[in-house]
CSV table of C-alpha atoms and ligand atoms in Angstrom, one decimal:
chain,number,residue,atom,x,y,z
A,1,MET,CA,109.4,95.6,81.0
A,2,HIS,CA,105.7,94.8,81.7
A,3,ARG,CA,103.1,97.5,81.2
A,4,ILE,CA,100.1,97.6,83.5
A,5,LEU,CA,97.0,99.7,83.0
A,6,ILE,CA,95.2,100.9,86.1
A,7,VAL,CA,91.6,101.9,85.5
A,8,GLU,CA,90.5,103.6,88.7
A,9,ASP,CA,88.6,106.9,89.2
A,10,GLU,CA,89.7,107.3,92.8
A,11,GLN,CA,92.9,109.4,92.4
A,12,ASP,CA,94.5,108.4,95.7
A,13,ILE,CA,94.1,104.7,95.1
A,14,ALA,CA,95.3,105.0,91.5
A,15,GLU,CA,98.4,106.9,92.8
A,16,LEU,CA,99.1,104.4,95.5
A,17,ILE,CA,98.8,101.4,93.2
A,18,GLY,CA,100.8,103.1,90.5
A,19,PHE,CA,103.6,104.2,92.8
A,20,ASN,CA,104.0,100.6,94.2
A,21,LEU,CA,103.9,99.0,90.7
A,22,GLN,CA,106.5,101.5,89.3
A,23,ARG,CA,108.7,100.9,92.3
A,24,ALA,CA,108.6,97.2,91.5
A,25,GLY,CA,109.8,97.8,88.0
A,26,PHE,CA,106.5,98.0,86.0
A,27,GLU,CA,105.6,100.7,83.5
A,28,VAL,CA,102.2,102.1,84.6
A,29,LEU,CA,99.4,103.6,82.5
A,30,LYS,CA,96.3,105.1,84.1
A,31,ALA,CA,92.8,105.7,83.0
A,32,HIS,CA,90.2,107.4,85.2
A,33,ASP,CA,86.9,106.3,83.8
A,34,GLY,CA,85.5,103.2,82.0
A,35,ILE,CA,85.4,104.7,78.5
A,36,GLU,CA,89.0,106.0,78.7
A,37,GLY,CA,90.0,102.6,80.2
A,38,THR,CA,88.5,100.6,77.4
A,39,GLU,CA,90.0,102.7,74.7
A,40,MET,CA,93.4,102.8,76.4
A,41,ALA,CA,93.4,99.0,76.9
A,42,LEU,CA,92.6,98.3,73.3
A,43,ARG,CA,95.0,100.8,71.9
A,44,GLU,CA,98.0,100.1,74.2
A,45,ARG,CA,97.4,96.4,74.9
A,46,PRO,CA,99.0,96.3,78.3
A,47,ASP,CA,100.3,93.1,79.8
A,48,LEU,CA,97.8,93.3,82.6
A,49,ILE,CA,94.9,95.5,83.7
A,50,VAL,CA,93.9,96.5,87.2
A,51,LEU,CA,90.2,97.3,86.8
A,52,ASP,CA,88.1,99.0,89.4
A,53,LEU,CA,84.4,98.0,89.1
A,54,MET,CA,82.7,101.2,90.3
A,55,LEU,CA,83.7,103.7,87.5
A,56,PRO,CA,82.1,106.7,86.0
A,57,GLY,CA,81.1,106.5,82.3
A,58,ARG,CA,81.1,102.7,82.0
A,59,ASP,CA,81.4,100.3,85.0
A,60,GLY,CA,84.1,97.8,85.3
A,61,TYR,CA,81.9,94.8,84.3
A,62,ALA,CA,81.0,96.6,81.0
A,63,VAL,CA,84.7,97.4,80.4
A,64,PHE,CA,85.6,93.8,81.0
A,65,ARG,CA,82.9,92.5,78.6
A,66,GLU,CA,84.0,94.9,76.0
A,67,LEU,CA,87.6,93.7,76.3
A,68,ARG,CA,86.7,90.1,76.1
A,69,ARG,CA,84.6,90.7,72.9
A,70,ASP,CA,87.5,92.4,71.1
A,71,PRO,CA,90.4,90.3,69.7
A,72,ARG,CA,92.8,93.0,70.9
A,73,GLY,CA,91.6,92.7,74.5
A,74,VAL,CA,90.6,89.1,74.9
A,75,GLY,CA,93.9,87.7,76.1
A,76,ILE,CA,94.8,90.5,78.6
A,77,PRO,CA,94.7,89.3,82.2
A,78,VAL,CA,92.5,91.4,84.4
A,79,ILE,CA,92.5,91.9,88.2
A,80,MET,CA,89.2,93.4,89.4
A,81,LEU,CA,88.9,95.7,92.3
A,82,THR,CA,85.8,96.5,94.3
A,83,ALA,CA,84.9,98.3,97.4
A,84,ARG,CA,81.9,96.1,97.7
A,85,ALA,CA,82.6,93.0,99.7
A,86,GLN,CA,79.3,91.2,99.1
A,87,THR,CA,79.7,87.7,98.1
A,88,GLU,CA,77.5,88.1,95.0
A,89,ASP,CA,79.8,90.8,93.6
A,90,ARG,CA,82.8,88.6,94.2
A,91,ILE,CA,81.2,85.7,92.5
A,92,GLN,CA,79.9,87.8,89.6
A,93,GLY,CA,83.5,89.1,89.0
A,94,LEU,CA,85.0,85.6,89.0
A,95,GLU,CA,82.2,84.2,86.8
A,96,ALA,CA,82.7,87.0,84.4
A,97,GLY,CA,86.2,85.4,83.9
A,98,ALA,CA,88.4,87.9,85.7
A,99,ASP,CA,91.8,86.4,86.4
A,100,ASP,CA,91.8,87.6,90.0
A,101,TYR,CA,89.7,89.8,92.3
A,102,LEU,CA,90.6,92.0,95.2
A,103,THR,CA,88.3,93.7,97.7
A,104,LYS,CA,89.2,97.2,99.0
A,105,PRO,CA,90.9,98.0,101.2
A,106,PHE,CA,93.8,95.8,100.1
A,107,SER,CA,97.5,96.3,100.7
A,108,PRO,CA,99.6,97.4,97.7
A,109,LYS,CA,101.9,94.4,98.5
A,110,GLU,CA,99.0,92.0,98.1
A,111,LEU,CA,98.2,93.5,94.7
A,112,LEU,CA,101.8,93.3,93.7
A,113,LEU,CA,102.0,89.6,94.6
A,114,ARG,CA,99.0,88.8,92.5
A,115,VAL,CA,100.2,90.9,89.5
A,116,GLN,CA,103.5,89.0,89.6
A,117,ALA,CA,101.8,85.6,89.9
A,118,ILE,CA,99.6,86.3,86.9
A,119,LEU,CA,102.4,87.7,84.7
A,120,LYS,CA,104.7,84.8,85.7
A,121,ARG,CA,102.1,82.3,84.5
A,122,ALA,CA,101.3,84.4,81.4
A,123,ASP,CA,105.0,84.5,80.4
A,124,GLY,CA,105.5,80.7,80.5
A,125,PRO,CA,108.9,79.1,80.4
A,126,PRO,CA,111.4,80.8,78.1
A,127,GLY,CA,111.8,79.1,74.7
A,128,ALA,CA,108.6,77.0,75.2
A,129,VAL,CA,107.1,75.5,72.1
A,130,ASP,CA,103.9,74.1,70.8
A,131,PHE,CA,102.2,71.4,72.7
A,132,SER,CA,99.4,69.3,71.2
A,133,PHE,CA,96.9,67.0,72.9
A,134,GLY,CA,94.1,65.4,71.0
A,135,PRO,CA,92.0,68.1,69.4
A,136,PHE,CA,93.9,70.8,71.3
A,137,ARG,CA,97.0,72.7,70.3
A,138,PHE,CA,98.8,75.2,72.5
A,139,ASP,CA,101.3,77.9,71.2
A,140,LYS,CA,102.9,78.5,74.5
A,141,ASN,CA,104.9,81.5,73.4
A,142,ALA,CA,102.0,83.4,71.9
A,143,LEU,CA,99.5,82.0,74.4
A,144,LYS,CA,97.4,81.0,71.4
A,145,PHE,CA,95.0,78.0,71.5
A,146,TYR,CA,93.6,76.0,68.6
A,147,LEU,CA,90.7,73.6,68.8
A,148,ASP,CA,90.5,71.2,65.9
A,149,ASN,CA,92.9,73.5,64.1
A,150,GLU,CA,90.6,76.5,64.5
A,151,PRO,CA,91.7,79.4,66.7
A,152,GLY,CA,89.9,79.2,70.0
A,153,GLU,CA,89.4,82.0,72.4
A,154,LEU,CA,90.6,81.1,75.9
A,155,THR,CA,91.6,83.6,78.6
A,156,SER,CA,95.1,83.3,79.8
A,157,THR,CA,93.8,81.5,82.9
A,158,GLU,CA,91.8,79.0,80.9
A,159,PHE,CA,94.8,78.5,78.7
A,160,LYS,CA,97.1,77.7,81.6
A,161,LEU,CA,94.5,75.4,83.3
A,162,LEU,CA,93.9,73.3,80.2
A,163,LEU,CA,97.6,73.2,79.3
A,164,TYR,CA,98.5,72.1,82.9
A,165,LEU,CA,95.9,69.3,82.7
A,166,CYS,CA,96.8,68.2,79.2
A,167,GLU,CA,100.5,68.0,80.0
A,168,ARG,CA,99.6,65.6,82.9
A,169,ALA,CA,96.8,63.8,81.0
A,170,GLY,CA,95.4,60.7,82.6
A,171,LYS,CA,96.5,61.7,86.1
A,172,PRO,CA,94.1,63.4,88.5
A,173,GLN,CA,95.3,66.8,89.5
A,174,ASP,CA,94.8,68.0,93.0
A,175,ARG,CA,92.7,71.2,93.4
A,176,ASN,CA,95.4,72.9,95.5
A,177,ASP,CA,98.1,72.0,93.0
A,178,LEU,CA,96.0,73.5,90.2
A,179,LEU,CA,95.3,76.6,92.2
A,180,ARG,CA,99.0,77.1,93.1
A,181,SER,CA,100.3,76.4,89.6
A,182,VAL,CA,97.8,78.5,87.7
A,183,TRP,CA,96.9,81.3,90.2
A,184,GLY,CA,100.2,81.2,92.1
A,185,TYR,CA,98.6,80.5,95.5
A,186,SER,CA,95.7,78.5,96.9
A,187,ASP,CA,93.2,79.3,99.5
A,188,ALA,CA,89.6,78.6,100.2
A,189,ALA,CA,88.2,81.7,98.5
A,190,HIS,CA,89.8,80.6,95.2
A,191,SER,CA,88.5,77.1,95.4
A,192,ARG,CA,85.3,78.4,93.9
A,193,THR,CA,87.2,80.3,91.3
A,194,LEU,CA,88.7,77.0,90.0
A,195,ASP,CA,85.3,75.4,89.5
A,196,THR,CA,84.0,78.6,87.8
A,197,HIS,CA,86.9,78.7,85.4
A,198,MET,CA,86.6,74.9,84.7
A,199,LYS,CA,82.9,75.3,83.9
A,200,ARG,CA,83.5,78.1,81.4
A,201,LEU,CA,86.4,76.2,79.9
A,202,ARG,CA,84.3,73.1,79.3
A,203,GLN,CA,81.7,75.2,77.7
A,204,LYS,CA,84.2,76.8,75.4
A,205,LEU,CA,85.5,73.3,74.4
A,206,GLY,CA,82.1,72.2,73.2
A,207,PRO,CA,81.9,68.4,72.8
A,208,HIS,CA,85.5,68.1,73.7
A,209,GLY,CA,84.7,69.6,77.2
A,210,SER,CA,83.9,66.0,78.3
A,211,LEU,CA,87.7,65.3,78.1
A,212,ILE,CA,87.9,67.2,81.4
A,213,GLU,CA,86.7,64.9,84.2
A,214,THR,CA,85.9,66.0,87.7
A,215,VAL,CA,87.6,63.6,90.1
A,216,ARG,CA,85.6,63.6,93.3
A,217,GLY,CA,87.6,64.6,96.4
A,218,VAL,CA,90.7,65.3,94.4
A,219,GLY,CA,90.2,67.8,91.5
A,220,TYR,CA,90.3,67.4,87.8
A,221,ARG,CA,91.9,65.4,85.1
A,222,VAL,CA,92.1,65.3,81.3
A,223,VAL,CA,91.2,61.9,79.9
A,224,ARG,CA,93.6,60.3,77.4
A,225,ALA,CA,92.1,59.6,74.0
A,226,GLU,CA,92.6,55.9,74.3
A,227,GLU,CA,90.6,55.6,77.6
B,301,LIG,CA1,85.8,103.6,91.8
């Protein structure tokens, strides 16, 4: 059973989300401020965190940064929630590296679909094994990534993106296919998310980042070593 941590100070929203997730078969943990949320996330290591941004104690961005700095928290997928619909908040959330982002008010069903999409891609196919490509190695079961045989820190989203491209190396991958396979759906709002994640991914890969090519009008591809 997957465990989901809800970090949300607004009691009625936390209850509503929690009720719907439990009904869908998830185990639910709740924290009501940023400090409790950070501690609980690192201690309990849930499979996914629903993180409100406006929190007492420590805001959602600070919680998120703390989790990404800590080896116990770095790989946990995060869906950010905000009441603020301004574009800059949305972009800030996505650029921070959140796996997904929802603006209040949202329907519990929409949240549930996104939670399921993220967990589905985080689980990967059963019995999956290692996959190597050039300087990259992917442990699909543990979602661990190695760059030149050194552990590399990729978020689950970056991991899936890079793996998807490497498994199809040499062939340009369409933006919508990438969005659908990695995020579980594709729409215009997430088009920007794809580019943001790709930029961060390239940065993390250092000199090997150039193996990822932008294919104008199509999407992205990973270049084969012999090219
Ligand atoms: Ca709040």
